[in-house]
XYZ file of C-alpha atoms in Angstrom:
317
model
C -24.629 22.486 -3.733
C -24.260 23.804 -7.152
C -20.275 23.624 -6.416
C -20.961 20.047 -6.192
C -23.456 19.743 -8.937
C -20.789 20.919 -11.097
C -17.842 18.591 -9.966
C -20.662 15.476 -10.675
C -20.884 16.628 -13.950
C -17.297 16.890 -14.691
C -16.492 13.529 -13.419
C -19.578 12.310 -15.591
C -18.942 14.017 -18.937
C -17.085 15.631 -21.375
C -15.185 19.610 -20.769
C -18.231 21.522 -22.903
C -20.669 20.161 -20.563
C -18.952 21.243 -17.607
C -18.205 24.493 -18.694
C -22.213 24.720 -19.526
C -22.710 23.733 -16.304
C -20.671 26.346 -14.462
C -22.172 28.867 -16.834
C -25.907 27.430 -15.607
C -25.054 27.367 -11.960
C -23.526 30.777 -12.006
C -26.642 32.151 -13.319
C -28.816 30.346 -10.922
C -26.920 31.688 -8.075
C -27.781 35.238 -9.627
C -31.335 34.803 -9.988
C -32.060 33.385 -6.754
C -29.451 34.392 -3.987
C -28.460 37.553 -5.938
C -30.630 40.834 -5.379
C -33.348 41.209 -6.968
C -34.273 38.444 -6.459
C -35.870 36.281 -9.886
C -34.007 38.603 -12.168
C -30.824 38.508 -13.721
C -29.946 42.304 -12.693
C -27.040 42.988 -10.812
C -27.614 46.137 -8.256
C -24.254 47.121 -7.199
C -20.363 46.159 -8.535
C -19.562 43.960 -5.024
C -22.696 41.758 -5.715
C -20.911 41.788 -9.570
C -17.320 40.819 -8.238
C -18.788 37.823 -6.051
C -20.670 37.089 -9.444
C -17.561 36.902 -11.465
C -15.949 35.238 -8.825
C -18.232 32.145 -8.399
C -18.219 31.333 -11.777
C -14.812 31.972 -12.378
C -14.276 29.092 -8.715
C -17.037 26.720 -10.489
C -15.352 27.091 -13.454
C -12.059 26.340 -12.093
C -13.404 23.249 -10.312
C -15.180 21.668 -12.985
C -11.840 22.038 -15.733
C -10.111 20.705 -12.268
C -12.012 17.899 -11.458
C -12.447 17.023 -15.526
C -8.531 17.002 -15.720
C -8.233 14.517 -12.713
C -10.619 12.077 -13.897
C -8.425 12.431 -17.157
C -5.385 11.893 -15.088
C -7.039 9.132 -13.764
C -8.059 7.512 -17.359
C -4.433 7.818 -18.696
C -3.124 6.106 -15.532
C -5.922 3.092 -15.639
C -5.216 2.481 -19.408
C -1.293 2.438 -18.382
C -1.687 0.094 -15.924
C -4.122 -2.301 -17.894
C -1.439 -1.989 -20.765
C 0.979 -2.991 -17.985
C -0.842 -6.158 -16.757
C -1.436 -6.974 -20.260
C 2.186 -6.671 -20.920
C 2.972 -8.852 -17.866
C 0.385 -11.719 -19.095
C 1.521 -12.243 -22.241
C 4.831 -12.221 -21.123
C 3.717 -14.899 -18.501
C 1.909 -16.839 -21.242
C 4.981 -16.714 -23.787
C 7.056 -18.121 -21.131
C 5.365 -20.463 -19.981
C 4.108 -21.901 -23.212
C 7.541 -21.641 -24.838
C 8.441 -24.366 -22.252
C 5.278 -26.568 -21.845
C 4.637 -26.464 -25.959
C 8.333 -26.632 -27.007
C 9.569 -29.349 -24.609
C 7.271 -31.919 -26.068
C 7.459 -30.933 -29.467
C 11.353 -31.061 -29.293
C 11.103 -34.758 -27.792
C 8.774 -36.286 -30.653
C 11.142 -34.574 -33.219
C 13.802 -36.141 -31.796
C 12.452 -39.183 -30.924
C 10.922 -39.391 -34.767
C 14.160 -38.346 -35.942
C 16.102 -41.392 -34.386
C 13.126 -43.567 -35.383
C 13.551 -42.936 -38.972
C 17.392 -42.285 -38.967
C 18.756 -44.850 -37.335
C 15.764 -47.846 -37.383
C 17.964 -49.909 -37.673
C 21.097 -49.617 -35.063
C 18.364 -49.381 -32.418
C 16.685 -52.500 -30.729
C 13.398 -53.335 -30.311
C 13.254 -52.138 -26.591
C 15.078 -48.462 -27.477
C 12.161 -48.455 -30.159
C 9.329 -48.957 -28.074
C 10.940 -46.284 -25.857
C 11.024 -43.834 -28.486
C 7.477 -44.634 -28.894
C 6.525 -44.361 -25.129
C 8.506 -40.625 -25.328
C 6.452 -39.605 -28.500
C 3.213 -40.512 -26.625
C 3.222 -38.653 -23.266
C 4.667 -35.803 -24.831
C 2.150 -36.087 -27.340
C -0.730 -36.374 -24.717
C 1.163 -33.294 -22.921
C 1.258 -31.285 -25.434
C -2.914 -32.069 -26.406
C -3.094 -30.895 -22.986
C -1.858 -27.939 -22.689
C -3.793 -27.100 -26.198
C -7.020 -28.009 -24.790
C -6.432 -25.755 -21.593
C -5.722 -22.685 -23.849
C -8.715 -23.485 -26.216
C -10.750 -23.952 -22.809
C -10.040 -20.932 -21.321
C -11.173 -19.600 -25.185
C -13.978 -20.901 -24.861
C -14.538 -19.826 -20.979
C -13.715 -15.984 -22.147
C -15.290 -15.743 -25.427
C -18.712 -16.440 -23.302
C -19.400 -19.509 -26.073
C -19.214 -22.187 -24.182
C -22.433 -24.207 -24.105
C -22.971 -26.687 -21.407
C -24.764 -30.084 -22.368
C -26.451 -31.413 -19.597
C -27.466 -34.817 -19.210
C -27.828 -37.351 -16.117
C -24.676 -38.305 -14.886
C -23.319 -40.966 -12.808
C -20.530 -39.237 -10.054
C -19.387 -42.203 -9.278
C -18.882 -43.542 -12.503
C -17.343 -39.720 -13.515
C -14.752 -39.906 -10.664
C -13.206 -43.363 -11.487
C -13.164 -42.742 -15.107
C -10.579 -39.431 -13.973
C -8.774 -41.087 -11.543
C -7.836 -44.056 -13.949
C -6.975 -41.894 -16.909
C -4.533 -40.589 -14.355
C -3.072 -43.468 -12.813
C 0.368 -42.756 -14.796
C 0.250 -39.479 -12.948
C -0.659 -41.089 -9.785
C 1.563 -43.393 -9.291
C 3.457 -41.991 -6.347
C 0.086 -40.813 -4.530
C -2.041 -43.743 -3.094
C -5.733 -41.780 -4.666
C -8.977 -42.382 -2.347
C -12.471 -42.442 -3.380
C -15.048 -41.519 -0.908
C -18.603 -41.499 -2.348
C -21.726 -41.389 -0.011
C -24.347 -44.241 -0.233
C -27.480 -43.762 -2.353
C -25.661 -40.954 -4.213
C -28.439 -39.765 -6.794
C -27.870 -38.991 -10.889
C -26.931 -35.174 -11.135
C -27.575 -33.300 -14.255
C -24.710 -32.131 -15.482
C -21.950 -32.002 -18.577
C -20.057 -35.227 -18.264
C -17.288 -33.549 -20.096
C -16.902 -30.409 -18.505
C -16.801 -31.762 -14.932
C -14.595 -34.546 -16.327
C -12.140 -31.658 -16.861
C -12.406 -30.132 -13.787
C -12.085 -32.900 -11.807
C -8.778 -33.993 -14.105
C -7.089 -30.727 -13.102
C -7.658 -30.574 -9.475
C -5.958 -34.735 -9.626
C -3.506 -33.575 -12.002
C -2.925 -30.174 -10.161
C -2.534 -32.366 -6.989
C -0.055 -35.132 -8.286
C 2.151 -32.560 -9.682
C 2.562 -30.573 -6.971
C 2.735 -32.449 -3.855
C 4.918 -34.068 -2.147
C 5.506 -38.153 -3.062
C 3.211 -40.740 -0.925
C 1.025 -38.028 -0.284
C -2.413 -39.267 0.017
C -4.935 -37.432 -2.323
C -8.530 -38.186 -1.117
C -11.948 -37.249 -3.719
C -15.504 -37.200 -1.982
C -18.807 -37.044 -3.424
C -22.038 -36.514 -1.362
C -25.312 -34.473 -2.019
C -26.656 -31.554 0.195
C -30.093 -29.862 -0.618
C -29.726 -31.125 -4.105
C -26.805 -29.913 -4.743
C -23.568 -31.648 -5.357
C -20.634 -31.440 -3.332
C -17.161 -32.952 -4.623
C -13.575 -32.561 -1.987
C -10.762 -32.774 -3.795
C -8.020 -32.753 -0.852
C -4.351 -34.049 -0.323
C -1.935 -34.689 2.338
C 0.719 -32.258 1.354
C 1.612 -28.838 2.737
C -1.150 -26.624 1.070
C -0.627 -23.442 0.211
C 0.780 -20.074 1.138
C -1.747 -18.339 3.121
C -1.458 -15.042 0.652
C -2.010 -16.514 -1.888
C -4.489 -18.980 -1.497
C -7.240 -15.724 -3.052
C -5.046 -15.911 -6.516
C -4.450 -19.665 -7.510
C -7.892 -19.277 -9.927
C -6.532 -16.353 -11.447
C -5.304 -16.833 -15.319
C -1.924 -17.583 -15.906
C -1.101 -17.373 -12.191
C 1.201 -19.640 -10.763
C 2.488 -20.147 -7.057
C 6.103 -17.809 -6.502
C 7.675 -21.072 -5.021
C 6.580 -23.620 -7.582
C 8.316 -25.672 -10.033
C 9.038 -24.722 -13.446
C 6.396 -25.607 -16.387
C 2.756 -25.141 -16.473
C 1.042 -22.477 -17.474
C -1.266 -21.181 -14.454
C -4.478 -21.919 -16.556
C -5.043 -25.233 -14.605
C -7.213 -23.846 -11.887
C -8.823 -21.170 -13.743
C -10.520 -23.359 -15.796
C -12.026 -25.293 -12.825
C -13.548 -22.289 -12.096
C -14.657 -21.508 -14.814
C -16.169 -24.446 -16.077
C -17.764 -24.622 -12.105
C -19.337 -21.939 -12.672
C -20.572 -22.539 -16.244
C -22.907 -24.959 -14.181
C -24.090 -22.072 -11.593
C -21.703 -23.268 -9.234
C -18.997 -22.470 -7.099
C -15.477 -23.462 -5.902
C -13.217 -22.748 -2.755
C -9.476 -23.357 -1.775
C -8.986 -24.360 2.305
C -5.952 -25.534 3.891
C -6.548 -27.814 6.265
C -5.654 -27.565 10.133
C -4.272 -31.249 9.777
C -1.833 -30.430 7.241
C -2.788 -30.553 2.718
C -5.309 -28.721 0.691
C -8.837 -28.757 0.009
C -11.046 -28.086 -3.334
C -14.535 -27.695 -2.858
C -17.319 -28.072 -5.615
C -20.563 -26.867 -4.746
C -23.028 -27.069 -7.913
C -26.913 -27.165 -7.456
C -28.678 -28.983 -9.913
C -31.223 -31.420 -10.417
C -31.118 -34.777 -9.145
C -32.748 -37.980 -9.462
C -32.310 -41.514 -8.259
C -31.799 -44.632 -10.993
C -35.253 -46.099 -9.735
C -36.960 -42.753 -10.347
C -35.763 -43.222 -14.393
C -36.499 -46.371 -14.573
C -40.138 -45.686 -13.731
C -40.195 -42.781 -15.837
């Protein structure tokens, strides 16, 4: 026991302290199992050499088991500068194709715009100006997923709740999406005497925009993606499933980790997507899961409890 009282303080503090601690235990083992007995006397040179011994093994063990929870230190701190390493390599490479792609098409596209105005026609012109405004909105959108995920990490973010409509929330998404959608017939589900939820309109705006966008990007065309809205012991439920052919099995525990991104998937994005979601879910106390389906597709589920109330209920208050 006082072996083992030792190697808990060496894997607890610093070398001085387990050294004391050897010292102390060695000295309790003379007092008490020693004789005499409640004395620090030594009567004869074997009782000594066992004396000498044990502090000389509890010494031993405590340097020992201080060095290997050095060891261990030096290795963690490696391996976290590793996975840093490997992160900011995944965000530089990522971003240097999501941010420089559209900022190299509105240069160009400005640069022929003011260059040569006047060899081009009307139609390449409006062109130009279609090019310069999705890659403008693309690149506001990948800015607003890195500030996002600032604001997720630096613990600022600051919900502001107010009654919200679901119904109202999910059409507003799934028409600021219809350019995205175009190939995917998008269905809306929403149960009957659905009640107000309090929530952030924003925030949930921006979650349910990812899991749409996350959908139409990756799935197959004329894949049907489906969104459902119901309410279960006051808390609201949203499904946000497809058609397509869901995802690896393995992997299916890492899609909501930062920067990660599926080993089969197309090039571009940045893995910060679905991360968010879950962050911003649970901002609100909530939580959210990733199923494939036995049918074939993929399935997001929102759970968030909150407080509810039906329109009738306001209007009478």
């Amino acid at each position: 026991m006082l072996l083992v009282a030792v190697s808990v303080v060496a894997m607890l503090f610093d070398i001085f302290p387990v050294l004391l601690a050897a010292i102390l235990s060695a000295l309790i083992w003379d007092v008490f199992f020693i004789p005499p007995r409640f004395s620090f006397t030594i009567a004869n040179s074997e009782d000594a050499l066992l004396f000498a011994l044990y502090f000389v093994v509890a010494s031993v063990n405590g340097a020992l088991t201080y060095k290997i929870r050095q060891i261990e230190k030096i290795a963690l701190k490696k391996e976290e500068k590793e996975n840093t390493l490997k992160l900011y390599n995944t965000l530089l490479n990522s971003l240097s194709h999501e941010l420089r792609t559209p900022i190299a098409t509105i240069i160009g596209s400005t640069d022929n715009l003011l260059m040569h105005s006047s060899k081009l026609s009307d139609e390449n012109k409006i062109e130009l100006m279609n090019e310069i405004s999705k890659s403008s909105v693309r690149l506001n959108r990948q800015v607003e997923n890195l500030l996002n995920m600032s604001r997720i990490e630096s613990g600022f973010l600051q919900l502001k709740k107010d009654w919200v409509d679901v119904s109202e929330l999910i059409f507003d998404v799934v028409n600021r999406l219809k350019e995205y959608t175009a190939d995917h017939p998008v269905g809306v589900i929403i149960k009957n005497n659905l009640p107000l939820f309090k929530l952030d309109y924003g925030i949930m705006e921006q979650v349910l925009y990812n899991l749409i966008y996350n959908a139409a990007s990756y799935i197959p065309k004329y894949c049907v993606i489906t969104v459902r809205a119901s309410c279960l012991d006051d808390k609201l439920i949203l499904d946000v499933e497809d058609s397509g052919s869901g995802f690896p099995a393995e992997e299916t525990d890492k899609v909501f980790d930062k920067f990660y991104r599926l080993k089969n998937s197309r090039t571009g994005g940045t893995g910060l997507g679905l991360s968010i979601v879950k962050g911003f879910v649970e901002a609100h106390n909530g939580t959210v899961r990733l199923e494939n389906m036995p049918e074939g597709g993929a399935r997001f589920t929102i759970e968030i409890p909150t407080e509810i109330s039906y329109p009738e209920n306001l209007e009478n208050e």
